[in-house]
XYZ file of N, CA and C in Angstrom:
423
model
N 10.084 33.453 -31.815
C 9.464 32.196 -31.527
C 7.998 32.192 -31.887
N 7.315 33.274 -31.662
C 5.895 33.361 -31.973
C 5.652 33.197 -33.465
N 6.566 33.663 -34.286
C 6.392 33.540 -35.732
C 6.455 32.086 -36.163
N 7.342 31.300 -35.529
C 7.437 29.883 -35.865
C 6.146 29.166 -35.472
N 5.626 29.469 -34.264
C 4.382 28.853 -33.800
C 3.227 29.233 -34.716
N 3.149 30.456 -35.145
C 2.069 30.920 -36.007
C 2.156 30.243 -37.364
N 3.358 30.110 -37.918
C 3.545 29.442 -39.217
C 3.147 27.976 -39.106
N 3.566 27.324 -38.025
C 3.227 25.912 -37.852
C 1.713 25.749 -37.745
N 1.054 26.626 -36.998
C -0.394 26.562 -36.821
C -1.101 26.794 -38.152
N -0.639 27.748 -38.926
C -1.270 28.030 -40.224
C -1.095 26.847 -41.163
N 0.088 26.241 -41.171
C 0.320 25.074 -42.024
C -0.556 23.900 -41.597
N -0.663 23.704 -40.312
C -1.481 22.608 -39.809
C -2.944 22.837 -40.168
N -3.421 24.038 -39.993
C -4.806 24.390 -40.320
C -5.067 24.182 -41.810
N -4.156 24.627 -42.656
C -4.297 24.456 -44.099
C -4.313 22.979 -44.472
N -3.464 22.178 -43.835
C -3.423 20.734 -44.096
C -4.728 20.056 -43.733
N -5.319 20.429 -42.613
C -6.588 19.840 -42.190
C -7.684 20.193 -43.182
N -7.720 21.443 -43.612
C -8.756 21.884 -44.559
C -8.605 21.150 -45.884
N -7.400 21.075 -46.405
C -7.154 20.410 -47.702
C -7.497 18.924 -47.601
N -7.086 18.271 -46.534
C -7.380 16.840 -46.410
C -8.883 16.606 -46.248
N -9.577 17.471 -45.534
C -11.027 17.332 -45.386
C -11.739 17.480 -46.708
N -11.341 18.477 -47.505
C -11.960 18.689 -48.815
C -11.684 17.511 -49.732
N -10.444 17.020 -49.711
C -10.111 15.892 -50.585
C -10.880 14.637 -50.166
N -11.062 14.442 -48.866
C -11.827 13.275 -48.400
C -13.273 13.370 -48.852
N -13.863 14.559 -48.783
C -15.247 14.749 -49.231
C -15.355 14.500 -50.733
N -14.400 14.991 -51.493
C -14.414 14.781 -52.950
C -14.298 13.300 -53.296
N -13.429 12.592 -52.600
C -13.270 11.159 -52.865
C -14.553 10.424 -52.523
N -15.198 10.787 -51.388
C -16.433 10.113 -51.002
C -17.538 10.353 -52.025
N -17.667 11.584 -52.490
C -18.718 11.875 -53.462
C -18.367 11.375 -54.860
N -17.117 11.138 -55.146
C -16.716 10.619 -56.443
C -17.112 9.151 -56.571
N -17.113 8.442 -55.493
C -17.483 7.028 -55.498
C -19.008 6.935 -55.365
N -19.630 6.270 -56.350
C -21.096 6.219 -56.416
C -21.696 5.468 -55.224
N -21.123 4.344 -54.833
C -21.664 3.559 -53.713
C -21.602 4.359 -52.407
N -20.505 5.037 -52.208
C -20.363 5.848 -50.995
C -21.373 6.978 -50.998
N -21.530 7.608 -52.134
C -22.492 8.709 -52.243
C -23.901 8.213 -51.956
N -24.281 7.049 -52.486
C -25.615 6.488 -52.233
C -25.804 6.161 -50.756
N -24.759 5.630 -50.104
C -24.852 5.321 -48.676
C -25.055 6.602 -47.858
N -24.356 7.657 -48.234
C -24.502 8.928 -47.519
C -25.908 9.482 -47.694
N -26.412 9.442 -48.920
C -27.755 9.957 -49.196
C -28.800 9.125 -48.461
N -28.680 7.796 -48.514
C -29.637 6.921 -47.825
C -29.584 7.125 -46.302
N -28.383 7.259 -45.765
C -28.235 7.506 -44.329
C -28.877 8.823 -43.925
N -28.686 9.850 -44.752
C -29.283 11.148 -44.475
C -30.806 11.065 -44.529
N -31.348 10.351 -45.519
C -32.804 10.187 -45.623
C -33.357 9.433 -44.423
N -32.661 8.379 -44.022
C -33.123 7.589 -42.879
C -33.093 8.424 -41.602
N -32.056 9.212 -41.426
C -31.965 10.082 -40.247
C -33.092 11.104 -40.248
N -33.354 11.708 -41.399
C -34.436 12.693 -41.505
C -35.781 12.036 -41.198
N -35.993 10.817 -41.704
C -37.235 10.089 -41.450
C -37.402 9.795 -39.957
N -36.339 9.367 -39.315
C -36.396 9.064 -37.877
C -36.690 10.318 -37.072
N -36.068 11.422 -37.431
C -36.319 12.689 -36.731
C -37.766 13.120 -36.928
N -38.300 12.947 -38.151
C -39.694 13.307 -38.411
C -40.649 12.448 -37.597
N -40.364 11.143 -37.491
C -41.223 10.248 -36.702
C -41.191 10.636 -35.227
N -40.007 10.933 -34.717
C -39.892 11.330 -33.315
C -40.640 12.643 -33.070
N -40.491 13.581 -33.979
C -41.188 14.857 -33.862
C -42.697 14.657 -33.898
N -43.158 13.804 -34.808
C -44.585 13.506 -34.913
C -45.094 12.842 -33.635
N -44.339 11.881 -33.095
C -44.731 11.200 -31.860
C -44.846 12.200 -30.720
N -43.861 13.089 -30.600
C -43.906 14.092 -29.537
C -45.092 15.036 -29.712
N -45.387 15.407 -30.946
C -46.519 16.300 -31.193
C -47.838 15.630 -30.852
N -48.008 14.372 -31.257
C -49.265 13.657 -31.021
C -49.487 13.323 -29.548
N -48.418 13.093 -28.814
C -48.538 12.661 -27.417
C -48.047 13.726 -26.435
N -48.095 14.952 -26.843
C -47.558 16.038 -26.032
C -48.233 16.132 -24.670
N -49.554 16.094 -24.648
C -50.288 16.239 -23.394
C -50.000 15.087 -22.439
N -49.956 13.857 -22.979
C -49.644 12.700 -22.137
C -48.246 12.806 -21.554
N -47.299 13.224 -22.383
C -45.914 13.343 -21.922
C -45.810 14.401 -20.835
N -46.467 15.530 -21.035
C -46.438 16.603 -20.029
C -47.091 16.134 -18.736
N -48.213 15.407 -18.860
C -48.895 14.896 -17.664
C -47.991 13.917 -16.910
N -47.310 13.040 -17.635
C -46.390 12.076 -16.990
C -45.246 12.802 -16.298
N -44.712 13.818 -16.962
C -43.607 14.576 -16.371
C -44.073 15.273 -15.097
N -45.284 15.862 -15.121
C -45.818 16.528 -13.931
C -46.030 15.528 -12.799
N -46.610 14.380 -13.127
C -46.860 13.358 -12.113
C -45.546 12.886 -11.494
N -44.587 12.616 -12.348
C -43.281 12.174 -11.858
C -42.630 13.251 -11.007
N -42.751 14.491 -11.424
C -42.194 15.610 -10.659
C -42.857 15.718 -9.295
N -44.173 15.575 -9.246
C -44.893 15.627 -7.965
C -44.485 14.474 -7.049
N -44.378 13.277 -7.631
C -43.956 12.117 -6.842
C -42.550 12.332 -6.274
N -41.680 12.843 -7.095
C -40.314 13.111 -6.653
C -40.303 14.161 -5.545
N -41.127 15.163 -5.689
C -41.222 16.209 -4.664
C -41.696 15.627 -3.339
N -42.698 14.764 -3.386
C -43.198 14.117 -2.170
C -42.118 13.246 -1.529
N -41.380 12.511 -2.349
C -40.299 11.677 -1.820
C -39.224 12.533 -1.149
N -38.909 13.660 -1.748
C -37.909 14.548 -1.160
C -38.390 15.127 0.166
N -39.678 15.488 0.224
C -40.233 15.999 1.480
C -40.163 14.931 2.569
N -40.524 13.696 2.197
C -40.476 12.592 3.151
C -39.044 12.335 3.620
N -38.119 12.357 2.684
C -36.716 12.140 3.038
C -36.210 13.258 3.944
N -36.621 14.490 3.668
C -36.219 15.614 4.505
C -36.763 15.447 5.916
N -38.017 15.018 6.021
C -38.624 14.783 7.332
C -37.869 13.685 8.080
N -37.558 12.601 7.390
C -36.828 11.497 8.019
C -35.440 11.939 8.478
N -34.775 12.718 7.659
C -33.435 13.189 8.022
C -33.507 14.108 9.233
N -34.522 14.950 9.282
C -34.698 15.840 10.438
C -34.948 15.026 11.700
N -35.768 13.979 11.588
C -36.055 13.104 12.723
C -34.775 12.439 13.219
N -33.980 11.922 12.289
C -32.719 11.258 12.653
C -31.770 12.256 13.309
N -31.720 13.464 12.787
C -30.845 14.497 13.352
C -31.269 14.831 14.778
N -32.575 14.978 14.994
C -33.068 15.280 16.340
C -32.718 14.156 17.318
N -32.928 12.920 16.893
C -32.620 11.780 17.764
C -31.118 11.682 18.035
N -30.302 11.972 17.033
C -28.843 11.936 17.226
C -28.411 13.011 18.209
N -29.005 14.194 18.119
C -28.686 15.268 19.072
C -29.108 14.887 20.486
N -30.283 14.266 20.591
C -30.755 13.822 21.901
C -29.808 12.759 22.473
N -29.385 11.839 21.633
C -28.458 10.790 22.061
C -27.130 11.399 22.508
N -26.685 12.407 21.802
C -25.441 13.095 22.175
C -25.589 13.750 23.544
N -26.696 14.458 23.741
C -26.931 15.116 25.026
C -26.994 14.098 26.157
N -27.685 12.989 25.908
C -27.810 11.948 26.922
C -26.445 11.344 27.238
N -25.635 11.125 26.219
C -24.300 10.556 26.435
C -23.420 11.505 27.238
N -23.475 12.777 26.922
C -22.684 13.763 27.669
C -23.158 13.815 29.123
N -24.464 13.789 29.323
C -25.034 13.805 30.675
C -24.592 12.561 31.444
N -24.633 11.421 30.778
C -24.228 10.163 31.407
C -22.746 10.209 31.787
N -21.936 10.750 30.919
C -20.504 10.875 31.197
C -20.271 11.753 32.416
N -20.973 12.890 32.465
C -20.820 13.798 33.602
C -21.246 13.120 34.905
N -22.349 12.405 34.875
C -22.831 11.715 36.084
C -21.859 10.618 36.507
N -21.286 9.922 35.539
C -20.318 8.871 35.852
C -19.081 9.472 36.503
N -18.595 10.586 35.971
C -17.440 11.254 36.563
C -17.762 11.743 37.972
N -18.966 12.269 38.156
C -19.386 12.750 39.474
C -19.451 11.580 40.466
N -20.004 10.449 40.010
C -20.079 9.274 40.884
C -18.679 8.766 41.220
N -17.769 8.781 40.268
C -16.398 8.350 40.526
C -15.732 9.261 41.552
N -15.955 10.568 41.441
C -15.401 11.505 42.422
C -15.970 11.247 43.811
N -17.279 10.964 43.891
C -17.901 10.680 45.183
C -17.332 9.399 45.787
N -17.095 8.388 44.964
C -16.515 7.132 45.462
C -15.100 7.375 45.978
N -14.335 8.199 45.284
C -12.984 8.538 45.748
C -13.051 9.263 47.087
N -14.001 10.188 47.205
C -14.155 10.917 48.467
C -14.524 9.965 49.604
N -15.425 8.998 49.332
C -15.797 8.014 50.355
C -14.599 7.172 50.751
N -13.786 6.814 49.801
C -12.597 6.008 50.084
C -11.636 6.804 50.958
N -11.463 8.082 50.659
C -10.596 8.934 51.475
C -11.148 9.056 52.902
N -12.454 9.196 53.058
C -13.076 9.289 54.385
C -12.880 7.987 55.140
N -13.031 6.839 54.459
C -12.828 5.539 55.097
C -11.389 5.397 55.574
N -10.438 5.849 54.794
C -9.032 5.771 55.196
C -8.776 6.650 56.426
N -9.356 7.839 56.457
C -9.196 8.731 57.602
C -9.797 8.094 58.860
N -10.968 7.464 58.763
C -11.609 6.823 59.909
C -10.818 5.632 60.395
N -10.237 4.866 59.481
C -9.467 3.697 59.908
C -8.206 4.128 60.634
N -7.638 5.251 60.266
C -6.458 5.760 60.965
C -6.850 6.168 62.380
N -7.966 6.867 62.535
C -8.377 7.301 63.870
C -8.772 6.104 64.744
N -9.336 5.067 64.186
C -9.667 3.874 64.954
C -8.403 3.145 65.381
N -7.424 3.120 64.573
C -6.174 2.448 64.907
C -5.462 3.175 66.050
N -5.639 4.431 66.202
C -5.003 5.189 67.273
C -5.624 4.855 68.632
N -6.803 4.313 68.660
C -7.443 3.958 69.926
C -7.032 2.578 70.399
N -6.109 1.944 69.743
C -5.674 0.608 70.165
C -4.947 0.642 71.516
N -4.399 1.767 71.888
C -3.665 1.833 73.152
C -4.600 1.925 74.364
N -5.892 2.119 74.123
C -6.856 2.129 75.217
C -7.249 0.686 75.488
N -7.172 0.295 76.765
C -7.424 -1.094 77.096
C -8.889 -1.424 77.030
N -9.650 -0.732 77.780
C -11.071 -0.993 77.786
C -11.793 0.268 78.171
N -12.871 0.434 77.573
C -13.685 1.578 77.938
C -14.542 1.190 79.136
N -14.753 2.149 80.048
C -15.561 1.802 81.214
C -16.990 1.500 80.835
N -17.534 0.529 81.435
C -18.914 0.146 81.180
C -19.654 0.069 82.495
N -20.927 0.105 82.444
C -21.758 -0.040 83.638
C -22.087 -1.505 83.810
N -21.526 -2.081 84.791
C -21.813 -3.490 85.063
C -22.619 -3.531 86.349
N -23.781 -4.029 86.284
C -24.601 -4.117 87.469
C -24.488 -5.489 88.127
N -23.709 -6.320 87.681
C -23.633 -7.626 88.260
C -22.653 -7.753 89.348
């Protein structure tokens, strides 16, 4: 199987090379196409030379702008880091406060339940005194 794959790959590679060479020959055989290629190459070279010249002439300004922009970006990142730290601290404080509030609420609910249980116990003991007619009092009249 490997031999078939290798033969197919070699044939495909040879076909690509032959077609590429023939395409180049056809392009250069046609005068208009050849002139367009040469003109395009000259224009590209000219544009690259202009860009290179611009970069050479304005190198110091470009470097200064890059440094300034880099410093500004650094300051913005520091500010953002400070703000994020502040938000994180406040969120942690809010979390602690919420947990504390929850604990206090549960504690208050338990105390209310205990008071209710005490009230029920007292009402039972008061109801047991219903069989007493009257408690003795000091009447001076």
